[in-house]
Coordinates of C-alpha atoms in Angstrom, one line a residue:
Chain A
M680 CA -15.6 -5.0 -32.1
P681 CA -17.9 -2.1 -32.9
I682 CA -17.5 0.8 -35.1
V683 CA -18.7 4.1 -34.0
I684 CA -18.8 7.3 -36.3
F685 CA -17.9 10.9 -34.8
E686 CA -19.1 13.5 -36.8
L687 CA -17.3 16.9 -36.2
P688 CA -19.1 20.2 -36.3
D689 CA -18.1 21.0 -39.9
G690 CA -19.7 17.6 -41.0
T691 CA -16.5 15.5 -41.5
Q692 CA -16.9 12.0 -40.1
R693 CA -14.3 10.0 -38.2
K694 CA -15.1 6.2 -38.1
V695 CA -13.2 4.5 -35.2
T696 CA -13.0 0.8 -33.9
A697 CA -14.2 1.2 -30.1
D698 CA -13.3 -1.8 -27.6
S699 CA -16.4 -3.3 -26.0
G700 CA -16.1 -2.5 -22.3
T701 CA -14.5 0.7 -22.7
V702 CA -16.5 4.1 -22.7
L703 CA -17.2 6.0 -26.0
M704 CA -15.0 9.1 -24.7
Q705 CA -12.0 6.8 -24.6
A706 CA -12.7 5.5 -28.2
A707 CA -12.6 9.2 -29.3
V708 CA -9.6 10.1 -27.6
S709 CA -7.4 7.1 -28.0
N710 CA -8.0 7.6 -32.1
G711 CA -7.2 11.5 -31.7
V712 CA -10.9 12.4 -32.7
D713 CA -10.9 16.2 -32.3
G714 CA -13.5 18.2 -30.2
I715 CA -13.5 15.7 -27.2
V716 CA -11.4 17.4 -24.6
A717 CA -12.2 14.9 -21.6
E718 CA -10.2 17.2 -19.0
C719 CA -11.0 14.8 -16.3
G720 CA -10.0 11.6 -18.0
G721 CA -13.5 10.1 -17.5
N722 CA -14.4 10.6 -14.0
A723 CA -17.6 12.6 -14.7
S724 CA -16.3 15.7 -13.1
C725 CA -15.7 18.3 -15.9
A726 CA -18.4 17.9 -18.6
T727 CA -15.8 18.4 -21.7
C728 CA -16.6 15.1 -23.4
H729 CA -20.2 16.3 -24.4
V730 CA -21.6 14.6 -27.3
Y731 CA -25.2 14.5 -29.2
V732 CA -26.3 11.2 -30.1
D733 CA -27.6 10.9 -33.3
E734 CA -31.5 10.9 -32.9
R735 CA -31.8 7.5 -34.8
H736 CA -29.9 5.9 -31.9
G737 CA -31.1 7.8 -28.9
E738 CA -33.2 4.8 -27.6
L739 CA -30.1 2.3 -28.2
V740 CA -27.8 4.4 -26.1
G741 CA -30.5 5.4 -23.5
P742 CA -30.8 8.3 -21.3
P743 CA -28.1 10.0 -18.9
N744 CA -27.6 8.7 -15.3
D745 CA -28.5 11.3 -12.5
V746 CA -25.5 12.9 -11.9
E747 CA -24.8 13.2 -15.7
D748 CA -28.2 14.6 -16.2
E749 CA -27.5 17.1 -14.0
M750 CA -24.2 17.9 -15.2
L751 CA -25.6 18.1 -18.9
D752 CA -27.3 21.4 -17.9
F753 CA -24.0 23.1 -17.5
T754 CA -22.1 22.1 -20.8
A755 CA -20.3 24.6 -22.8
A756 CA -22.6 23.9 -25.8
E757 CA -26.4 23.8 -25.4
R758 CA -28.0 20.8 -24.2
R759 CA -30.3 19.0 -26.4
P760 CA -32.6 15.8 -25.9
T761 CA -30.0 13.4 -26.9
S762 CA -27.2 14.8 -25.1
R763 CA -24.7 12.8 -23.3
L764 CA -21.4 12.7 -21.5
S765 CA -19.3 10.0 -23.7
C766 CA -17.3 9.0 -20.5
Q767 CA -20.6 7.9 -19.3
V768 CA -21.5 5.7 -22.4
Q769 CA -20.4 2.1 -22.2
V770 CA -19.4 0.5 -25.5
S771 CA -21.0 -2.8 -26.4
D772 CA -21.5 -4.8 -29.7
A773 CA -25.1 -3.4 -29.5
L774 CA -23.6 0.2 -30.6
D775 CA -22.1 -0.9 -33.9
G776 CA -22.7 1.8 -36.3
L777 CA -23.4 4.2 -33.8
V778 CA -23.3 7.9 -34.9
V779 CA -22.7 11.0 -32.6
H780 CA -22.1 14.4 -33.1
I781 CA -19.5 16.4 -31.5
P782 CA -20.6 20.0 -30.2
E783 CA -19.0 23.2 -31.2
E784 CA -17.2 23.9 -28.0
Q785 CA -16.4 21.9 -24.8
V786 CA -14.8 24.3 -22.4
Chain B
M471 CA 22.0 22.5 -39.1
S472 CA 18.2 22.3 -39.3
A473 CA 16.3 25.3 -37.8
A474 CA 15.8 25.6 -34.4
G475 CA 12.3 25.2 -33.2
V476 CA 10.5 24.7 -29.9
V477 CA 11.9 22.2 -27.3
V478 CA 9.5 21.0 -24.6
V479 CA 11.3 19.5 -21.4
G480 CA 8.8 17.0 -20.1
G481 CA 6.3 14.6 -21.1
G482 CA 3.6 15.1 -18.6
Q483 CA 0.0 16.6 -19.1
A484 CA 1.5 20.1 -19.4
G485 CA 4.1 19.1 -22.1
F486 CA 1.7 17.4 -24.0
S487 CA -0.7 20.3 -23.9
V488 CA 1.9 22.6 -25.2
V489 CA 2.6 20.5 -28.4
Q490 CA -1.3 19.8 -28.9
A491 CA -1.7 23.5 -29.2
L492 CA 1.3 24.6 -31.1
R493 CA 0.1 22.3 -33.9
G494 CA -3.3 23.0 -33.4
A495 CA -2.8 26.7 -33.8
G496 CA -0.8 26.1 -37.1
Y497 CA 2.9 26.3 -35.9
E498 CA 5.2 24.5 -38.6
G499 CA 8.5 24.5 -37.1
P500 CA 10.5 21.5 -35.5
V501 CA 9.1 20.4 -32.3
T502 CA 11.0 18.2 -29.9
V503 CA 9.5 16.7 -26.7
F504 CA 11.8 15.3 -23.9
A505 CA 10.0 12.7 -21.8
D506 CA 12.0 10.9 -19.7
E507 CA 9.7 7.9 -19.0
P508 CA 10.1 5.3 -21.6
R509 CA 6.3 5.3 -22.5
L510 CA 3.6 7.8 -24.5
P511 CA 2.6 10.5 -22.0
Y512 CA -0.5 9.0 -20.3
Q513 CA -3.5 10.3 -17.9
R514 CA -2.4 10.9 -14.4
P515 CA -5.5 11.2 -12.5
P516 CA -6.6 7.6 -12.5
L517 CA -3.6 6.6 -11.0
S518 CA -4.5 7.4 -7.4
K519 CA -8.2 7.4 -7.8
K520 CA -9.1 3.9 -9.5
A521 CA -6.0 2.3 -10.8
H522 CA -6.0 -0.2 -7.9
T523 CA -9.5 -1.3 -8.1
E524 CA -9.6 -1.3 -11.8
P525 CA -5.9 -1.9 -13.3
E526 CA -7.2 -2.0 -16.7
G527 CA -8.2 2.0 -16.2
L528 CA -4.1 2.3 -15.8
G529 CA -1.7 3.6 -18.5
V530 CA -4.3 5.2 -20.7
D531 CA -2.3 7.2 -23.4
L532 CA -3.5 10.9 -23.6
V533 CA -3.3 10.3 -27.5
P534 CA -1.9 7.2 -29.7
E535 CA 1.6 7.4 -31.1
S536 CA 0.3 8.3 -34.4
F537 CA -0.9 11.6 -33.0
Y538 CA 2.7 12.4 -32.8
R539 CA 4.0 11.0 -35.9
E540 CA 1.1 12.4 -38.0
R541 CA 2.0 15.9 -36.5
D542 CA 5.8 15.6 -37.2
I543 CA 6.6 15.8 -33.3
D544 CA 9.7 14.5 -32.4
L545 CA 8.7 12.7 -29.2
R546 CA 12.2 11.5 -27.4
L547 CA 10.8 9.0 -24.8
G548 CA 13.4 7.8 -22.3
E549 CA 15.5 10.7 -22.9
Y550 CA 16.1 13.7 -20.4
V551 CA 17.6 17.1 -20.7
A552 CA 20.9 17.4 -18.4
A553 CA 21.8 21.0 -19.1
L554 CA 20.4 24.2 -20.3
D555 CA 22.6 26.8 -21.9
T556 CA 20.2 29.9 -22.2
A557 CA 23.2 31.9 -23.9
A558 CA 23.4 29.7 -26.9
C559 CA 19.7 28.6 -26.7
A560 CA 20.5 24.9 -26.7
V561 CA 19.7 22.0 -24.2
T562 CA 22.1 19.1 -23.7
T563 CA 20.6 15.7 -23.2
G564 CA 21.7 12.9 -20.7
S565 CA 23.5 11.4 -23.6
G566 CA 25.4 14.5 -24.6
E567 CA 23.3 15.7 -27.6
R568 CA 23.0 19.2 -28.1
V569 CA 19.6 20.6 -29.3
P570 CA 19.2 24.1 -30.2
Y571 CA 15.9 25.9 -29.7
E572 CA 14.1 29.0 -30.6
H573 CA 11.7 28.7 -27.9
L574 CA 12.0 26.3 -24.7
V575 CA 9.0 25.1 -22.5
L576 CA 10.0 23.6 -19.3
A577 CA 7.3 21.2 -18.1
T578 CA 9.3 19.3 -15.7
G579 CA 6.7 18.7 -13.2
A580 CA 7.3 18.0 -9.4
R581 CA 8.9 15.1 -7.4
N582 CA 7.5 13.6 -4.1
R583 CA 8.9 15.1 -0.9
P584 CA 11.1 12.2 0.4
L585 CA 9.8 10.5 4.1
P586 CA 12.0 12.1 6.4
V587 CA 12.3 9.4 8.7
P588 CA 14.8 6.5 9.6
G589 CA 13.6 3.5 8.1
A590 CA 12.4 5.2 5.1
E591 CA 14.4 2.9 2.7
L592 CA 12.7 -0.5 3.6
A593 CA 11.0 -2.5 1.1
G594 CA 7.3 -2.0 1.2
I595 CA 7.3 1.8 1.4
H596 CA 6.0 3.9 -1.6
A597 CA 5.3 7.3 -3.0
L598 CA 3.1 7.6 -6.0
R599 CA 3.8 10.0 -9.0
S600 CA 4.2 7.7 -12.1
L601 CA 2.6 4.7 -13.7
D602 CA 5.1 2.2 -12.4
D603 CA 4.8 3.5 -8.9
A604 CA 0.6 2.9 -9.3
L605 CA 1.3 -0.6 -10.6
T606 CA 4.0 -1.5 -7.7
I607 CA 1.4 -0.2 -5.2
G608 CA -1.4 -1.9 -6.8
R609 CA 0.6 -5.4 -6.5
A610 CA 1.6 -4.6 -3.1
L611 CA -2.2 -4.0 -2.2
S612 CA -3.1 -7.6 -3.4
T613 CA -1.6 -9.1 -0.4
A614 CA -1.2 -6.1 2.2
R615 CA -3.3 -6.3 5.4
D616 CA -2.2 -3.4 7.3
V617 CA -1.6 -0.3 5.3
V618 CA -0.1 3.0 6.8
V619 CA -1.0 6.0 5.0
V620 CA 1.5 8.8 5.9
G621 CA -0.1 12.0 4.9
G622 CA -3.9 13.2 4.9
G623 CA -4.0 14.9 1.8
F624 CA -5.5 14.4 -1.6
I625 CA -3.5 11.5 -2.6
G626 CA -3.0 10.0 0.9
L627 CA -6.7 10.0 1.2
E628 CA -7.5 8.5 -2.3
L629 CA -4.9 5.7 -1.6
A630 CA -6.3 5.2 1.7
Q631 CA -9.7 4.6 0.3
V632 CA -8.4 2.4 -2.4
A633 CA -6.6 0.2 -0.1
R634 CA -9.7 0.1 2.1
A635 CA -11.8 -1.0 -1.0
R636 CA -9.3 -3.7 -1.2
G637 CA -9.9 -5.2 2.3
A638 CA -6.7 -4.0 4.0
R639 CA -6.9 -2.2 7.6
V640 CA -5.9 1.3 6.8
T641 CA -4.8 4.0 9.1
V642 CA -3.8 7.6 8.0
V643 CA -1.2 9.3 10.3
E644 CA -1.2 13.4 9.3
L645 CA 1.0 15.8 11.0
A646 CA -1.2 18.5 11.0
D647 CA -4.2 18.9 13.4
R648 CA -6.9 18.6 10.4
L649 CA -7.1 16.6 7.3
L650 CA -6.7 18.5 3.9
S651 CA -5.5 21.4 6.2
R652 CA -4.4 23.5 3.1
A653 CA -6.7 22.1 0.3
V654 CA -10.3 22.6 1.6
S655 CA -12.0 25.2 4.0
P656 CA -12.0 24.1 7.9
Q657 CA -15.7 23.5 7.5
L658 CA -15.4 20.6 5.3
Q659 CA -12.2 19.2 6.8
E660 CA -14.4 17.7 9.7
H661 CA -17.0 16.4 7.5
L662 CA -14.6 14.6 5.1
R663 CA -13.0 13.0 8.5
E664 CA -16.0 11.4 9.4
R665 CA -16.9 10.2 6.0
H666 CA -13.4 8.2 5.9
E667 CA -14.0 7.1 9.6
R668 CA -17.4 5.8 8.6
D669 CA -15.9 4.0 5.8
G670 CA -13.6 2.1 8.3
I671 CA -10.4 4.1 7.9
R672 CA -8.4 5.0 11.1
I673 CA -7.3 8.8 11.3
L674 CA -4.6 10.1 13.6
T675 CA -4.3 13.7 13.3
G676 CA -1.6 15.8 14.9
T677 CA 0.4 12.7 14.9
A678 CA 4.2 12.3 13.8
V679 CA 5.9 9.3 12.1
E680 CA 9.0 8.8 14.2
R681 CA 10.6 6.0 12.4
I682 CA 9.8 2.8 10.3
E683 CA 11.1 -0.5 11.5
G684 CA 11.4 -3.5 9.6
K685 CA 12.1 -7.3 9.7
G686 CA 14.3 -8.8 7.0
G687 CA 14.4 -5.4 5.1
Q688 CA 10.6 -5.4 4.7
V689 CA 8.5 -3.1 6.6
H690 CA 7.1 -4.2 9.8
Q691 CA 5.7 -1.4 12.0
V692 CA 5.4 2.2 11.7
V693 CA 6.3 4.2 14.9
T694 CA 4.5 7.1 15.4
G695 CA 3.8 9.7 18.4
Q696 CA 1.0 7.8 19.5
G697 CA 2.6 4.3 19.3
P698 CA 3.6 1.6 16.8
L699 CA 1.4 0.8 14.0
P700 CA 1.5 -2.8 12.4
A701 CA 2.3 -2.4 8.5
D702 CA 3.0 -4.7 5.8
L703 CA 2.8 -1.6 3.4
V704 CA 3.2 2.0 3.8
V705 CA 2.5 4.7 1.4
Y706 CA 3.1 8.3 1.7
G707 CA 2.0 11.6 0.1
I708 CA 3.5 14.6 1.9
G709 CA 3.9 17.0 -0.7
A710 CA 5.8 17.7 -3.8
T711 CA 8.5 20.0 -4.7
P712 CA 8.8 21.4 -8.1
R713 CA 11.6 20.0 -10.5
D714 CA 13.6 23.3 -11.2
E715 CA 16.9 22.6 -11.0
L716 CA 17.5 23.0 -14.6
A717 CA 16.2 26.6 -14.6
R718 CA 18.1 27.3 -11.4
E719 CA 21.3 25.9 -12.8
A720 CA 21.2 28.0 -15.9
G721 CA 20.8 30.9 -13.7
L722 CA 17.0 31.6 -14.1
A723 CA 15.0 33.1 -11.6
V724 CA 13.6 30.4 -9.3
D725 CA 11.8 30.2 -6.1
D726 CA 10.2 27.0 -5.3
G727 CA 9.2 26.8 -8.9
V728 CA 10.4 28.8 -12.1
I729 CA 9.2 32.3 -11.7
V730 CA 7.4 33.6 -14.8
D731 CA 5.1 36.2 -16.0
E732 CA 1.6 36.6 -16.8
Q733 CA 2.5 35.4 -20.1
L734 CA 4.3 32.2 -18.4
R735 CA 7.8 33.4 -19.7
S736 CA 10.6 33.4 -17.3
V737 CA 11.1 36.9 -16.0
S738 CA 14.9 36.1 -16.6
D739 CA 14.7 35.1 -20.4
P740 CA 12.0 35.6 -22.8
R741 CA 12.6 32.5 -24.7
V742 CA 12.0 30.2 -21.8
F743 CA 8.4 29.6 -20.7
A744 CA 7.5 27.3 -17.6
V745 CA 4.2 25.8 -17.4
G746 CA 2.3 23.2 -15.0
D747 CA 3.5 22.0 -11.6
C748 CA 7.0 23.6 -12.0
A749 CA 5.9 27.1 -12.7
R750 CA 5.4 29.7 -10.3
H751 CA 3.2 32.5 -11.7
P752 CA 0.8 35.6 -11.3
H753 CA -2.9 34.9 -11.4
P754 CA -5.6 37.6 -11.0
H755 CA -7.4 35.5 -8.2
A756 CA -4.2 35.2 -6.2
D757 CA -2.2 37.6 -3.8
G758 CA 1.2 37.2 -5.3
L759 CA 3.0 34.5 -7.3
I760 CA 1.4 30.8 -6.9
R761 CA 2.3 27.6 -8.0
L762 CA -0.6 25.0 -8.6
E763 CA -0.4 21.6 -8.9
S764 CA -3.3 20.3 -10.9
V765 CA -4.5 18.8 -14.2
Q766 CA -6.6 21.9 -15.3
N767 CA -3.4 24.3 -14.7
A768 CA -1.1 22.0 -16.4
M769 CA -3.3 21.8 -19.5
D770 CA -4.5 25.3 -19.7
Q771 CA -1.0 26.6 -19.3
G772 CA 0.6 24.3 -21.8
A773 CA -2.4 25.3 -24.3
L774 CA -1.7 29.1 -23.6
V775 CA 2.0 28.8 -24.1
G776 CA 1.4 26.7 -27.2
R777 CA -0.8 29.0 -28.8
R778 CA 1.6 32.1 -28.1
I779 CA 4.5 30.4 -29.5
A780 CA 2.5 29.6 -32.7
G781 CA 1.5 33.4 -33.1
G782 CA -2.0 33.0 -32.2
A783 CA -4.0 35.2 -29.8
A784 CA -3.3 34.5 -26.3
G785 CA -4.0 37.1 -23.4
P786 CA -2.5 36.8 -19.8
Y787 CA -2.9 33.6 -17.9
E788 CA -6.1 33.8 -15.9
S789 CA -8.1 30.5 -16.3
L790 CA -10.3 29.6 -13.3
P791 CA -8.3 27.0 -11.1
W792 CA -10.4 23.9 -10.4
F793 CA -9.4 20.7 -8.9
W794 CA -11.1 17.3 -7.8
S795 CA -10.5 14.2 -5.8
D796 CA -12.0 11.0 -5.6
Q797 CA -12.0 9.9 -2.2
G798 CA -13.8 6.6 -2.0
P799 CA -17.3 7.2 -2.6
V800 CA -16.7 11.2 -2.2
K801 CA -16.2 13.4 -5.0
L802 CA -14.5 16.5 -3.6
Q803 CA -14.5 19.3 -6.4
I804 CA -12.9 22.8 -5.7
A805 CA -13.3 25.9 -8.3
G806 CA -11.4 29.2 -7.7
L807 CA -9.1 30.0 -5.1
R808 CA -9.9 30.5 -1.6
A809 CA -7.9 32.4 1.1
S810 CA -7.8 31.6 4.9
T811 CA -9.5 34.8 6.0
D812 CA -12.8 34.0 3.7
E813 CA -16.3 33.8 5.1
V814 CA -17.5 30.3 4.3
R815 CA -21.0 29.2 4.2
V816 CA -21.9 25.4 3.9
V817 CA -25.2 24.5 2.2
P818 CA -26.4 20.9 2.3
G819 CA -27.6 19.7 -1.3
D820 CA -30.1 17.3 0.2
S821 CA -31.6 17.8 3.4
D822 CA -31.8 14.6 4.7
T823 CA -28.6 12.7 4.4
L824 CA -25.8 15.3 4.0
E825 CA -24.3 13.1 1.1
R826 CA -24.2 16.5 -1.0
L827 CA -22.6 19.7 0.2
A828 CA -21.3 22.8 -1.0
A829 CA -19.2 25.2 0.8
Y830 CA -19.2 28.8 -0.7
A831 CA -16.3 31.0 0.3
F832 CA -16.9 34.9 -0.1
R833 CA -14.2 37.7 0.2
D834 CA -15.5 41.4 0.2
E835 CA -19.2 40.0 -0.5
R836 CA -18.0 38.2 -3.5
L837 CA -18.0 34.6 -4.0
V838 CA -14.4 33.5 -5.0
A839 CA -14.3 29.4 -4.4
V840 CA -16.6 26.7 -4.1
E841 CA -15.9 23.4 -2.7
T842 CA -18.6 20.7 -3.5
L843 CA -19.0 17.0 -2.2
N844 CA -20.8 14.8 -4.4
W845 CA -22.4 17.4 -6.4
P846 CA -20.7 17.9 -9.9
A847 CA -23.5 20.1 -11.4
E848 CA -23.0 22.7 -8.4
H849 CA -19.4 22.7 -9.3
L850 CA -19.7 23.3 -13.1
A851 CA -22.1 26.0 -12.2
A852 CA -19.6 27.6 -9.9
R853 CA -17.1 27.3 -12.7
R854 CA -19.4 29.3 -15.0
L855 CA -20.4 31.8 -12.4
L856 CA -16.9 32.4 -11.1
Q857 CA -15.9 33.8 -14.4
Q858 CA -18.9 36.0 -14.9
D859 CA -19.8 39.7 -14.1
P860 CA -21.4 40.6 -12.0
P861 CA -19.9 38.5 -9.3
V862 CA -22.0 36.4 -6.9
S863 CA -23.2 37.9 -3.6
P864 CA -24.1 36.4 -0.6
T865 CA -27.5 37.5 -1.1
D866 CA -27.9 35.9 -4.6
L867 CA -27.2 32.9 -2.9
A868 CA -29.8 33.3 0.2
G869 CA -32.0 30.4 -0.2
S870 CA -30.6 29.4 -3.8
T871 CA -27.9 27.2 -5.5
L872 CA -25.4 28.1 -8.0
G873 CA -27.3 25.5 -10.3
A874 CA -30.4 27.4 -10.1
L875 CA -28.9 31.2 -10.5
A876 CA -26.9 29.7 -13.4
R877 CA -29.9 28.4 -15.0
A878 CA -31.7 31.9 -14.4
R879 CA -29.0 33.7 -15.5
R880 CA -28.7 31.6 -18.8
T881 CA -32.3 32.0 -19.4
K882 CA -32.3 35.9 -18.9
E883 CA -29.4 36.0 -21.5
V884 CA -31.4 33.9 -23.9
R885 CA -34.4 36.5 -23.5
A886 CA -32.3 39.6 -23.9

């Protein structure tokens, strides 16, 4: 199972095991990673599971889908080129070693 | 005896939010949560939305067990509180144990209104509230061919779409003349009805269920004011009532929910708070007291009370209410509170297909609520702008969207 690293705004890292077939948001929440609020439970309804994919891994993860793309304009923290909603990122073995950064605020 | 700390009654989203905020804000006293279900607190929204088509999406814990252990939270699963003694500041559990408290938080939620018709006790008739209910309905849907949904509200329509996606013939029976009659503006009610009918769901409004008839103890048909409907599964969602009896029996002020002030404290006892579905509270966007049944309200109220007890900064409760409902392919989202007298303007988000719509509600020339269909970006923009000054006027929105307005205002802020 792939290992994903969540880096908090203060620079500390949380290394978690993510289940293939779930989404990145779920890996964060079920491992108690702070800073992923996920108010809507992963329904692409709230934009409170915003993450910045590390620039090294931007291509690996790919771009947001259309709805997500629009929603990313209204996240609490600023949007950056590798912004994604973590509830829309499918976990697969290809993501092993992925680093994502958690923004300062979600709500 | 150990020091009395915080006792939370209820293990739903609101109760969880209280303890998360308590420890997050540095509260170090004892924290006990009574959760009457025998499992870790879990996500509720998926139960009615995707549960039955994606059973693996069911029963997702809010946080793992280690969260409670590491934060020294005494999570009492499968235990309930039977009585509340406000004079002695203690609760009595179902097994007779007395647990003292310094602060008590009632997060007891709501229970479904029962179906008030003869035959409601037959096998094959279900309401949805808990994970167990969702699993039961999910199993029943694997063989059901004729499904009757009683109630055309959020839950009823979500379940109707789920049943339809599983291949059943589905009829929704609604007593009122319109679907979602209290939840959304009249302008969107008709539109949503057309969408559901286009998906093959039969909808009978202005229709009462008179009785349900069975064969061998199993539901067989639903007899309505418009005649009988064959049914091998009936699900109903006809509203909920707050679980406020603990408070009422303890002598606290209760009126369809525990009455609290703007700090979410019982108006009868400053040591008792109520949050989530069971709380009736003042809100700056409402006329008088309101009770809201939503995840947002449960989480935000819980967080505010947790921070307040921990001694952190916490003003009055004034979070912008928002709701959402996935009705099959339609994502309905609501931000703000609409009154029946508001002027509503409907604007399409795409000119040809009407797949996306927004309904803007104005009161006294100010935007007060926004309902969107399949337009999450506009919903998010609404949540932002409804909390900003100056308020959005009808002129601001002429020929524009909230999304464009929010982007323009943001750019202006950055320049300024």
